[in-house]
Structure formats: structure tokens, C-alpha cells
Tab-separated table of C-alpha atoms and ligand atoms in Angstrom:
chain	number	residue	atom	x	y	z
A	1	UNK	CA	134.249	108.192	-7.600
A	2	UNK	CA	137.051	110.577	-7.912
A	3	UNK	CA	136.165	113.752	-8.428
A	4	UNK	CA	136.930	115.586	-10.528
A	5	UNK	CA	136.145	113.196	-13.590
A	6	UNK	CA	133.925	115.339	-16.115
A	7	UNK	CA	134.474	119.052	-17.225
A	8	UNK	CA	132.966	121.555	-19.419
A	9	UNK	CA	134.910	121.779	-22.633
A	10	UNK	CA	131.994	123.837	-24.806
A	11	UNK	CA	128.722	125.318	-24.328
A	12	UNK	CA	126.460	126.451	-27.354
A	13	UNK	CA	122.873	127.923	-27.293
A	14	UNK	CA	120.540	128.311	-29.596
A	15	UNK	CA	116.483	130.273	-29.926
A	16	UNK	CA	113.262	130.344	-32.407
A	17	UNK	CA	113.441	133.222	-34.247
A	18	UNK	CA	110.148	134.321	-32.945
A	19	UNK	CA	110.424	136.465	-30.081
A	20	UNK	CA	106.655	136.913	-28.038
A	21	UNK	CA	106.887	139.936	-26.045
A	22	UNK	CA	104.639	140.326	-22.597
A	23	UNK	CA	102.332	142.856	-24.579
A	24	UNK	CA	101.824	140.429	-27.686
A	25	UNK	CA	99.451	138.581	-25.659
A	26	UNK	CA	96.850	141.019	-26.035
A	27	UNK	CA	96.626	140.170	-29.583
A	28	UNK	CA	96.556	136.359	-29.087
A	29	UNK	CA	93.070	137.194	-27.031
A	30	UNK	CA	94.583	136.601	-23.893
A	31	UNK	CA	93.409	138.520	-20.578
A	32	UNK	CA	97.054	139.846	-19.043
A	33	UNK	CA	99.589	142.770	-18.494
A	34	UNK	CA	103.114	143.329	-18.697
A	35	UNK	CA	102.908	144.611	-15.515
A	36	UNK	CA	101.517	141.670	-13.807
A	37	UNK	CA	103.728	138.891	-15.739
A	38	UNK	CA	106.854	140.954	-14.817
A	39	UNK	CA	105.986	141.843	-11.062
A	40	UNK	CA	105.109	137.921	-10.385
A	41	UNK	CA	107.535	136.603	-12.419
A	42	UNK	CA	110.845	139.141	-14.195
A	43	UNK	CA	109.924	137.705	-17.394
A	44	UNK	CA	109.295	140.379	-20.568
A	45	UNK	CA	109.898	138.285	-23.729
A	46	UNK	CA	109.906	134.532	-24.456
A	47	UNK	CA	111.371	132.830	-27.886
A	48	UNK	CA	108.473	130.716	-29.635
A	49	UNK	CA	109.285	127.786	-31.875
A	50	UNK	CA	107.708	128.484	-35.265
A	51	UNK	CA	107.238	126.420	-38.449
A	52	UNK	CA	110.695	124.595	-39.569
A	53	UNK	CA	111.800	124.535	-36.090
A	54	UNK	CA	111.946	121.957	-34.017
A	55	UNK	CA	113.374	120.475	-30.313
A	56	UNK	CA	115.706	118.889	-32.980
A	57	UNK	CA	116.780	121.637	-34.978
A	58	UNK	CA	117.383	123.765	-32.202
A	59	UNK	CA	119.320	121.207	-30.340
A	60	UNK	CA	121.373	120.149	-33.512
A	61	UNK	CA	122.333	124.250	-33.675
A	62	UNK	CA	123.364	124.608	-30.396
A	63	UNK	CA	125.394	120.987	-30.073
A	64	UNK	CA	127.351	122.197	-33.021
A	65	UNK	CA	128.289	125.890	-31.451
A	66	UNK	CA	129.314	123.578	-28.043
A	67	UNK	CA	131.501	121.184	-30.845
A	68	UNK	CA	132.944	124.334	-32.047
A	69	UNK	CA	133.704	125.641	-29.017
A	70	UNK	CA	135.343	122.374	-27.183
A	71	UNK	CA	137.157	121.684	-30.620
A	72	UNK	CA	135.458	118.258	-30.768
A	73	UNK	CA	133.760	116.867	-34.237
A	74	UNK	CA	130.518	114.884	-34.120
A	75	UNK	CA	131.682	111.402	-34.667
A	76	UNK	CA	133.742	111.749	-31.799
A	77	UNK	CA	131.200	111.508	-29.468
A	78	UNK	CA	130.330	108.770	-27.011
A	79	UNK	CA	126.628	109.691	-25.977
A	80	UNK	CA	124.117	112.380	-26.380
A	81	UNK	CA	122.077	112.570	-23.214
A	82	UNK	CA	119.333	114.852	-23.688
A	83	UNK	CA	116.870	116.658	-21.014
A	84	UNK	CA	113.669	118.068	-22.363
A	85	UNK	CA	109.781	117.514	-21.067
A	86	UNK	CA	108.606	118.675	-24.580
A	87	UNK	CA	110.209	115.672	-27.103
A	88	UNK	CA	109.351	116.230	-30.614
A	89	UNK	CA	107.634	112.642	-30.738
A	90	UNK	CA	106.816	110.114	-27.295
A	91	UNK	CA	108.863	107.849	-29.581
A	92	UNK	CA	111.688	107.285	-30.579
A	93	UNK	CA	113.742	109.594	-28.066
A	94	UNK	CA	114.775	113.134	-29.575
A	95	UNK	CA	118.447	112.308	-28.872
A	96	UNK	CA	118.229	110.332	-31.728
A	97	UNK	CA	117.141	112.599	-33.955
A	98	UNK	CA	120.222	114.918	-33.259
A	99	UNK	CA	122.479	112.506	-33.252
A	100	UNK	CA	121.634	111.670	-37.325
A	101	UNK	CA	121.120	115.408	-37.446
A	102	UNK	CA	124.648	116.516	-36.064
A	103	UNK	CA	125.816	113.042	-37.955
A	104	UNK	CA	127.127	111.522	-34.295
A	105	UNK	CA	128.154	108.076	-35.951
A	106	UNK	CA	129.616	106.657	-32.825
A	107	UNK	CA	127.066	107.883	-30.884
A	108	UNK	CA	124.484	106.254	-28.210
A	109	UNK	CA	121.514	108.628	-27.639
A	110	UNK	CA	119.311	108.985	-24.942
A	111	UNK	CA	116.203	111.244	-23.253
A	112	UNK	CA	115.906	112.373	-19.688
A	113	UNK	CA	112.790	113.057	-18.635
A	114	UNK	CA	113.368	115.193	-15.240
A	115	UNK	CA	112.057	119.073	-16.564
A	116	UNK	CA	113.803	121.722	-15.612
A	117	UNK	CA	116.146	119.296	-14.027
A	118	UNK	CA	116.851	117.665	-17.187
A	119	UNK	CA	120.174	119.486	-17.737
A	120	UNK	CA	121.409	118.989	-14.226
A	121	UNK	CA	120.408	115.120	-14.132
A	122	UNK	CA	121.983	115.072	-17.677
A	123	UNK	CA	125.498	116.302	-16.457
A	124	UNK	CA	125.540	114.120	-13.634
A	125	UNK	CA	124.177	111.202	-16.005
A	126	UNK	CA	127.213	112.163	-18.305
A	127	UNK	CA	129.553	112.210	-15.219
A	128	UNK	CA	128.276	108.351	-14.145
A	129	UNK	CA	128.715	107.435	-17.576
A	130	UNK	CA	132.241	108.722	-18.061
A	131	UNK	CA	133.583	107.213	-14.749
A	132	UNK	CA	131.868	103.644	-15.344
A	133	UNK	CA	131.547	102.643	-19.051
A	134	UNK	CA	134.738	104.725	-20.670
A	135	UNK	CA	133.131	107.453	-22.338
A	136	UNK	CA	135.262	110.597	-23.020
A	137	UNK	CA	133.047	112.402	-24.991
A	138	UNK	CA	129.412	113.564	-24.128
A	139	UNK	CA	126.936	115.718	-25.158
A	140	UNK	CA	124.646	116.928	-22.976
A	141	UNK	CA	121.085	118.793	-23.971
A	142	UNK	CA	118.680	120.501	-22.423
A	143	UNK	CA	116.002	121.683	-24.809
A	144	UNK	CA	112.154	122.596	-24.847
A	145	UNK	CA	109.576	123.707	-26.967
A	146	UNK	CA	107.221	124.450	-24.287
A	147	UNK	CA	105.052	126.624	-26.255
A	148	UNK	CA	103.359	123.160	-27.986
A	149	UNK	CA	102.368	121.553	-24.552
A	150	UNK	CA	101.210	124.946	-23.270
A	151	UNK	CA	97.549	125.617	-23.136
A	152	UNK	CA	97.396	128.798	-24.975
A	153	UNK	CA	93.774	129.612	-22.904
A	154	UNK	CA	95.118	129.458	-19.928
A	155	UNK	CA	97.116	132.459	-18.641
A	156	UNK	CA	98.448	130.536	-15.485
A	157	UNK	CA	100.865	128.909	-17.307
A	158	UNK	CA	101.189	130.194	-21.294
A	159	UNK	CA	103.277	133.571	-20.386
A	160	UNK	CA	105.597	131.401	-18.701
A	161	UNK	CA	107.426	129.286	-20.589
A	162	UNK	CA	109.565	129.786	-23.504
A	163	UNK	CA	111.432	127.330	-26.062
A	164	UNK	CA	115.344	127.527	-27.098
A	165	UNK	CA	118.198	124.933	-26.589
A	166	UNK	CA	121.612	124.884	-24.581
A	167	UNK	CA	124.524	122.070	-25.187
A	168	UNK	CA	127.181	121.197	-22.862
A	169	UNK	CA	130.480	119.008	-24.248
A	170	UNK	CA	131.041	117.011	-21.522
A	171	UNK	CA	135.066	115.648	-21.553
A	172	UNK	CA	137.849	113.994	-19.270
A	173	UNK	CA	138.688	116.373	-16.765
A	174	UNK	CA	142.511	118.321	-16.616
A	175	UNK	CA	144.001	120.551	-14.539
A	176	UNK	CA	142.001	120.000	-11.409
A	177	UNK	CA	138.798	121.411	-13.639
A	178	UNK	CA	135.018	119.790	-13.282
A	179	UNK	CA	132.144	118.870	-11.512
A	180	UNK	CA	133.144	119.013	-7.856
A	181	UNK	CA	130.075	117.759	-6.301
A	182	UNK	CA	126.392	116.807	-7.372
A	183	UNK	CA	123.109	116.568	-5.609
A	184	UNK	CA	119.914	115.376	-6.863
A	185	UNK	CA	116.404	114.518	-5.542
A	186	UNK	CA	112.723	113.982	-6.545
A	187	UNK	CA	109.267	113.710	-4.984
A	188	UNK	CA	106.795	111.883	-7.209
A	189	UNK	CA	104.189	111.759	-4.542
A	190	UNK	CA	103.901	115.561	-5.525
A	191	UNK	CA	103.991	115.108	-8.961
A	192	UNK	CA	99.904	116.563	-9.557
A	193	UNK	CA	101.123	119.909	-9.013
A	194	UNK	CA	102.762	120.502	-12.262
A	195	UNK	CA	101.851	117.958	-14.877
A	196	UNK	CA	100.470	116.761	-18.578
A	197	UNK	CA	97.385	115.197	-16.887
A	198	UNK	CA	96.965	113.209	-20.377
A	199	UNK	CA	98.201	112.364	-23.332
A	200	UNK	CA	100.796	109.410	-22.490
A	201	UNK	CA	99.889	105.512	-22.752
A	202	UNK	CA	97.700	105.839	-19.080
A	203	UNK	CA	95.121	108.449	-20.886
A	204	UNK	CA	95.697	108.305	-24.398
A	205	UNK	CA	94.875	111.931	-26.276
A	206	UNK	CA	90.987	111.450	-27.626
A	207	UNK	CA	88.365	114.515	-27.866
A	208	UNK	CA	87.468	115.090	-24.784
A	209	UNK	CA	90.961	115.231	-23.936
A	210	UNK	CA	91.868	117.817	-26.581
A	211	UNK	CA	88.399	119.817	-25.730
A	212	UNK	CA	89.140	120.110	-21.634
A	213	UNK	CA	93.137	120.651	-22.699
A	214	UNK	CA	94.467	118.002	-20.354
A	215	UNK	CA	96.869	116.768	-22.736
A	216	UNK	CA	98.920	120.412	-22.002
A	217	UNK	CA	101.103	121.581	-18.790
A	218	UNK	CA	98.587	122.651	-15.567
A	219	UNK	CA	100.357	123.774	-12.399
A	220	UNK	CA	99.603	125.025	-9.215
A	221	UNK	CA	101.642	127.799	-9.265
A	222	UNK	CA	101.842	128.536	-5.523
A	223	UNK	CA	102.319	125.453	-4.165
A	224	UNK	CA	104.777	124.971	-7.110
A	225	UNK	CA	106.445	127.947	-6.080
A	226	UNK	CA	106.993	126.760	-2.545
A	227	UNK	CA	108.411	123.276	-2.949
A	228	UNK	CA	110.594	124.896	-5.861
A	229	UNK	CA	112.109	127.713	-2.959
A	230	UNK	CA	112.327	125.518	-0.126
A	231	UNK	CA	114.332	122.404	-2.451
A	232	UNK	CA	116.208	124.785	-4.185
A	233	UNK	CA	117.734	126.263	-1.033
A	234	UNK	CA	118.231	122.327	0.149
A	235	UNK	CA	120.203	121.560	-3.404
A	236	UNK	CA	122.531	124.356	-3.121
A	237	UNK	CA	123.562	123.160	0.847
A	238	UNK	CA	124.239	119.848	-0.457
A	239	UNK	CA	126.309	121.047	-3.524
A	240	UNK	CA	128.224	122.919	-1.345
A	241	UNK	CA	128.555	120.132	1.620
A	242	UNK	CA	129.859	117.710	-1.146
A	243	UNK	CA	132.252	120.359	-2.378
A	244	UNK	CA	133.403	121.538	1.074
A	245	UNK	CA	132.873	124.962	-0.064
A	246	UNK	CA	130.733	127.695	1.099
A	247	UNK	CA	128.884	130.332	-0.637
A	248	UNK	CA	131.913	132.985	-0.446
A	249	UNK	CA	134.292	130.229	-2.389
A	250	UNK	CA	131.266	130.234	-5.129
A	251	UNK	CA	132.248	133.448	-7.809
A	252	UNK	CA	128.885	132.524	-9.908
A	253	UNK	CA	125.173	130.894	-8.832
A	254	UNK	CA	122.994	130.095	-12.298
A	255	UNK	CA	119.988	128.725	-11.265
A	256	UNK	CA	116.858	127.697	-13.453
A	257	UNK	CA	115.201	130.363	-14.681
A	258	UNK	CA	111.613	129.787	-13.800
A	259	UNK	CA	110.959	133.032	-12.031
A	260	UNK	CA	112.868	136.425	-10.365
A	261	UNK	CA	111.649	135.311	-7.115
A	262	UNK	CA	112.317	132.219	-7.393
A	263	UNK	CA	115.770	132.879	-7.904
A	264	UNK	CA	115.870	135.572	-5.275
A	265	UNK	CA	114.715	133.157	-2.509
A	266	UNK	CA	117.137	130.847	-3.497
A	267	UNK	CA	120.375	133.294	-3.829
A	268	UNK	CA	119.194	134.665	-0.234
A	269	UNK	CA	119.419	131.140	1.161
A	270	UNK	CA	122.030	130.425	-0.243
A	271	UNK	CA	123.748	133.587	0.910
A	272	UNK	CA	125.113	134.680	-2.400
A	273	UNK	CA	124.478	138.248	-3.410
A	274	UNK	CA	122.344	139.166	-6.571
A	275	UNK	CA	125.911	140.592	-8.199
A	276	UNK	CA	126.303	136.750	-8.258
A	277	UNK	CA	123.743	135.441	-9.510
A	278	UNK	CA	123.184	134.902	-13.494
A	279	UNK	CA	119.566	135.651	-14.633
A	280	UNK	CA	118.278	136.201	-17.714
A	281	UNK	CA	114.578	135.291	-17.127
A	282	UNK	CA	113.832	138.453	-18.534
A	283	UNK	CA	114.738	137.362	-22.417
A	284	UNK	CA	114.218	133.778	-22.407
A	285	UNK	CA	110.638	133.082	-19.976
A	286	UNK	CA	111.283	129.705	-18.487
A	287	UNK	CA	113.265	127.344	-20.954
A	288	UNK	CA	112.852	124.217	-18.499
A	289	UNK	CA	115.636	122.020	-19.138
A	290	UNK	CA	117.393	124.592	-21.250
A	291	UNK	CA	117.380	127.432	-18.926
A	292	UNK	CA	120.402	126.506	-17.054
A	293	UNK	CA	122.726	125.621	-20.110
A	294	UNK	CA	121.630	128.841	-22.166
A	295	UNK	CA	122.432	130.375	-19.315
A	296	UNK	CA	125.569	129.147	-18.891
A	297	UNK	CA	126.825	129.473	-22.731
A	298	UNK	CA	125.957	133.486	-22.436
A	299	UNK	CA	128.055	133.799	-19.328
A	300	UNK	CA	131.147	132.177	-20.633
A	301	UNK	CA	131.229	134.043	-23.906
A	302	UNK	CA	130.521	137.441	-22.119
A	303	UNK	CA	133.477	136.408	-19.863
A	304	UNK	CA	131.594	136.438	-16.975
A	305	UNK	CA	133.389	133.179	-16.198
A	306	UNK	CA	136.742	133.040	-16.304
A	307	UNK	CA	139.275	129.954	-16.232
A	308	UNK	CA	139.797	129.479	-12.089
A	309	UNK	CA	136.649	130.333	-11.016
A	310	UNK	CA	133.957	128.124	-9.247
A	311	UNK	CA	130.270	127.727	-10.207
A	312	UNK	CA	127.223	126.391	-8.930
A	313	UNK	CA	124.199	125.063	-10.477
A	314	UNK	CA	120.428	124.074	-9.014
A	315	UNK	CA	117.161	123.005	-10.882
A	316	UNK	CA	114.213	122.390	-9.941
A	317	UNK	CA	111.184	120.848	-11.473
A	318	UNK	CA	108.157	118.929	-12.235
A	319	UNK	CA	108.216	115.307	-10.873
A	320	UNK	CA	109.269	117.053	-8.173
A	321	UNK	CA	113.215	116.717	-9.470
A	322	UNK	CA	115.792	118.750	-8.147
A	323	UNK	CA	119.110	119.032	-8.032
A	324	UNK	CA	122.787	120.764	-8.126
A	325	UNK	CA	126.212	120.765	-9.255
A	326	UNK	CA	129.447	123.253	-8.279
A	327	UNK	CA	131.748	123.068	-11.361
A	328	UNK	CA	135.212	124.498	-11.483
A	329	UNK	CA	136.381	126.214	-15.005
B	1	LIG	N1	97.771	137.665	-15.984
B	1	LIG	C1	96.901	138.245	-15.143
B	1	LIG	N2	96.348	137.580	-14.119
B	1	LIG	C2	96.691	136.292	-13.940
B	1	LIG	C3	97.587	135.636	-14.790
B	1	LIG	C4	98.123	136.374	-15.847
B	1	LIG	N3	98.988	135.825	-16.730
B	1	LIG	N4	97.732	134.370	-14.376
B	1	LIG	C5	96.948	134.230	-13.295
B	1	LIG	N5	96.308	135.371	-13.046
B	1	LIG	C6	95.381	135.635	-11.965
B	1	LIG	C7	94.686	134.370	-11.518
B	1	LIG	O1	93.551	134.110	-12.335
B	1	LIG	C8	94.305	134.721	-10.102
B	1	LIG	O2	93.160	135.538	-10.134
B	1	LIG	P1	92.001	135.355	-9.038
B	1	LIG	O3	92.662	135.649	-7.728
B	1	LIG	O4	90.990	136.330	-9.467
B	1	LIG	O5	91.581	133.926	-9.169
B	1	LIG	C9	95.472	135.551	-9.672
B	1	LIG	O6	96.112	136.098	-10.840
B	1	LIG	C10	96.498	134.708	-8.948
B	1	LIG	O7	97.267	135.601	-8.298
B	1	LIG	P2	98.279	135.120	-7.239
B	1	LIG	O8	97.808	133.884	-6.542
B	1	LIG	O9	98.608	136.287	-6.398
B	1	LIG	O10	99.484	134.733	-8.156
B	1	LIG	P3	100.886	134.400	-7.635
B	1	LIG	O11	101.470	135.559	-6.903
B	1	LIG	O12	100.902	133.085	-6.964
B	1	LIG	O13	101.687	134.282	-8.976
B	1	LIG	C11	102.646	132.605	-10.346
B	1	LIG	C12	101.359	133.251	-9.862
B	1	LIG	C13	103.470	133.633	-11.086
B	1	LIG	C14	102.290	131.461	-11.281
B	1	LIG	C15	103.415	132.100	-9.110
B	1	LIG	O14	102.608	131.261	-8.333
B	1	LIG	C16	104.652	131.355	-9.503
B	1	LIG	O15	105.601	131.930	-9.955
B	1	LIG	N6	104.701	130.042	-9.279
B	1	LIG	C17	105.811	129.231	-9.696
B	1	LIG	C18	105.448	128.647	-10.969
B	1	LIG	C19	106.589	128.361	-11.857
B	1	LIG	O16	107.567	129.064	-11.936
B	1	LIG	N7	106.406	127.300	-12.585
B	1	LIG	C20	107.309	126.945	-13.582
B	1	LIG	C21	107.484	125.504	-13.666
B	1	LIG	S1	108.346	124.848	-12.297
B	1	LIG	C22	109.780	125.552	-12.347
B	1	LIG	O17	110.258	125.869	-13.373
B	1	LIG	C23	110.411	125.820	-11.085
């Protein structure tokens, strides 16, 4: 494929209006600190979906800020593609259910089911699509509300995650602008580490599922941590090798925001200083599949990019899935 075909036209973002700060877990009965959330972790608020909102509503608001901003009205799009882990039903798809939201008449609709990879598979799903079956218009989603397939006993994983939605107007590339390169991987024979042990078609939910809580996220978080550091530093090499760039060409890394150490491990690999790196872990928690295109719609209306420069993206999540992308704007 030539390269580049797809480019960023719009981002939008959008957050429940519930924010759940690191000490508000006290008062939820669970045994924590803000001190020991934010040493392992950066994070010192989350947004938590509340009643009326919904992986739909919040996608619907930020696909029309990312219309508004790329100048593009619904029924001109080709395809919603749509990352999440946390769909608001196992069927039909949550793409769906934006695209009669947003009133996408033209529209095909679709899930991706990668986690915090969901917005990186997405845009190089959206890329495929565009270069192959003539699309010229695509939205792509990444969206989670987490904090309903969290167990809310279990402090390993409930102060982690947070819920909000990021959408990315995918069009025809111009002026040299686009995805220069993509990378993308996954490692199912590790896919016990960070799972939903129950509550698809294998193990349907019952009692005893709801009483032992298998039917919500369990991770374990170290050995999570590791694969996430090690393929995280292999996603950004590739992004660059297929770009025939290196990490001085790169003027911005946003990785998913799972974790400040995380990210630090990865921006040291990858030899680009923190000044460099966009994190905002601290607000959001870990958005999954949304983390990367939130990210990214705060950092081009604070002007952190600019038209010209060069960006690179790399997720990683449960399946394993990882991957990356290096955009230019
Ligand atoms: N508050 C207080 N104590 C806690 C909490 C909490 N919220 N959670 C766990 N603990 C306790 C445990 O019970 C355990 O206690 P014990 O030793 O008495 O049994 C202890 O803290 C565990 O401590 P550590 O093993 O030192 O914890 P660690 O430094 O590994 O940090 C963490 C845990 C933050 C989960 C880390 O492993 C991690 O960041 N892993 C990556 C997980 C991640 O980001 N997942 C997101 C999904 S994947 C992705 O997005 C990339």
C-alpha cells in the first residue's frame, strides 16, 4: 500500500460527569491510599459513567466534536469502527448504536475487540479499509466504561480504570499528511493474565458467577506490567523501522495511558525524553481503548501539535494486543 493513504482530519473527546478522586475510595469501603495508587501508578482521579450515560452516549458526543472539527456531517461517513472491551450489550455491536445515534445513514458499523489496542487496531482497520474497499470517510472510536466490568471489591484493579470516549475522523490523505507506518501484534497464549474469566457464551453469567465476581476484569498486574514494557518498547522500533525515522524525527510519543511507569519504560526505550511524551494518566485513570484518542484530541486543541510535525502512537493490551502507528499532521 502506498503510504500515506489515511489522515487525521478531527479528533473529539468526551467524559462522565462524575469525577472519582483517589481519596473517594475510602468512602466506597475500599482498603487504599492516594499515596499508594499514585506512587504505583500517576493516576489521582478517574471519570465514572453514571446513570444516563452510556459507551454510546459518550461515543455519540465525542464523534460529533471530531465531525465538527474535520468539517464532515454524519451521513457522510463510510464506516464507524469502534474499539472498546466494555460494549454496552455482547450484541448487537455498540457501533451501531452510534451510528443511529449520530444519524450515520450511509454508514457500516463495526466493534473491535483488542482493549487498549482498540484505537490503534481501529486506525489501522480504517487505513485497510480506505485503501481496499473505497471508503473516504471513517470514524474511528475508542471508548470504555470500565467502571461496569470492574470488580468494585477488588483494589487490584478498581482504582485503575476509568471510562470516557475519544473519536478520530479518519479521511483521504493530502499534502504528504497520515499514517506513515503501523505495527501490530498479539499473544493469546497469554491472554489469562488480564481477562473477564466469565460471562461470554463459554461460561455464561449464573450465581456463582456473579457471587465469586468472575464475570469482571482480574489481572496479574506484574506480569501484566512486564509484557506491557517489554512489547511496548518492541511496537515503537517497528513504527519507527516502517517509517524510516528515529526517535529524534518523532516531535510527540502518546502512548496508552495505563500507568506513569509504564509510560516511562517505554519513552526510555524508545529514547524520547519525558518533554515528549503526552500523559495525562493523572485525570483520566486508564481509559483502555480511549486513552490514546483522548489523548490525542487534548494535545491538538492545546496546540501541542502543530501542522508539520510527526507523531507516534503504541498500545498495549489484554489479549495480549499491541501495536503502533507514527502519523504526520
Ligand atoms: N491499594 C493498596 N494496596 C494495594 C492495592 C491498592 N489499590 N492494590 C493492591 N495492593 C496491595 C496488594 O494486595 C499487595 O499486597 P500484599 O503484598 O500484602 O499481598 C501489594 O499491594 C502488591 O504490591 P506490589 O506487588 O508491589 O504492586 P505493584 O508494584 O506490582 O503494583 C500494579 C501493582 C500497580 C497493579 C502494577 O503491577 C501495575 O501497574 N501493573 C500493570 C497493570 C496495568 O496497568 N493494567 C492495566 C491494564 S493493561 C494495560 O492497560 C497496559
Amino acid at each position: 500500500m502506498k503510504r500515506p493513504t489515511a489522515m487525521i482530519a478531527g479528533t473529539g473527546h468526551a467524559v462522565p460527569k462524575r469525577v472519582l478522586t483517589n481519596h473517594d475510595f475510602a468512602g466506597l469501603g475500599i482498603e487504599t491510599s492516594d499515596e499508594w495508587i499514585v506512587e504505583r501508578t500517576g493516576i489521582r482521579q478517574r471519570f465514572i459513567a453514571g446513570e444516563g450515560e452510556s459507551l454510546t452516549s459518550l461515543s455519540a458526543d465525542a464523534a460529533r466534536q471530531a465531525m465538527k472539527a474535520a468539517g464532515v456531517t454524519a451521513p457522510e461517513l463510510d464506516f464507524i469502527v469502534l474499539g472498546t472491551a466494555s460494549p454496552d450489550r455482547l450484541l448487537p455491536a455498540t457501533a451501531v448504536e452510534v451510528q443511529a445515534a449520530i444519524g450515520a445513514t450511509r454508514a457500516a458499523a463495526l466493534d473491535i475487540c483488542a482493549a487498549c489496542s482498540g484505537w490503534v487496531y481501529g486506525m489501522q482497520v480504517a487505513e485497510g479499509l480506505m485503501a481496499t474497499s473505497g471508503a473516504e470517510t471513517v470514524l474511528v472510536i475508542g471508548a470504555e466504561t470500565l467502571s461496569r466490568i470492574v470488580n468494585w471489591k477488588d483494589r487490584n484493579t478498581c482504582v485503575l480504570f476509568g471510562d470516557g470516549a475519544g473519536a478520530t475522523i479518519v479521511k483521504r490523505s493530502t499534502k504528504g499528511r497520515g499514517i506513515l507506518s503501523v505495527f501490530s501484534r498479539s499473544d493469546g497464549t497469554l491472554a489469562d493474565l488480564l481477562h473477564r474469566p466469565a460471562g461470554g457464551a463459554l461460561r455464561p453469567v449464573t450465581p456463582e458467577v456473579l457471587a465469586e465476581g468472575s464475570n469482571c476484569i482480574t489481572m496479574a498486574g506484574r506480569e501484566v506490567f512486564k509484557n506491557a514494557v517489554r512489547s511496548m518498547a518492541e511496537a515503537c522500533d517497528r513504527a519507527l523501522d516502517g517509517a524510516k525515522l528515529s526517535a529524534t524525527d518523532i516531535d510527540l510519543l502518546i502512548p496508552h495511558q495505563a500507568n506513569i511507569r509504564i509510560i516511562e519504560a517505554t519513552a526510555k526505550h524508545a529514547n524520547m525524553p519525558l518533554e515528549k511524551v503526552y500523559v495525562n494518566v493523572d485525570r483520566f485513570g486508564n481509559t483502555s481503548a480511549a486513552s490514546i484518542p483522548i489523548a490525542l484530541d487534548e494535545a491538538l486543541r492545546s496546540g501541542r501539535i502543530k501542522e508539520g510535525m510527526t507523531v507516534m502512537f503504541v498500545a498495549f493490551g489484554a489479549g495480549f494486543t499491541w501495536g503502533s502507528l507514527v502519523v504526520r499532521f
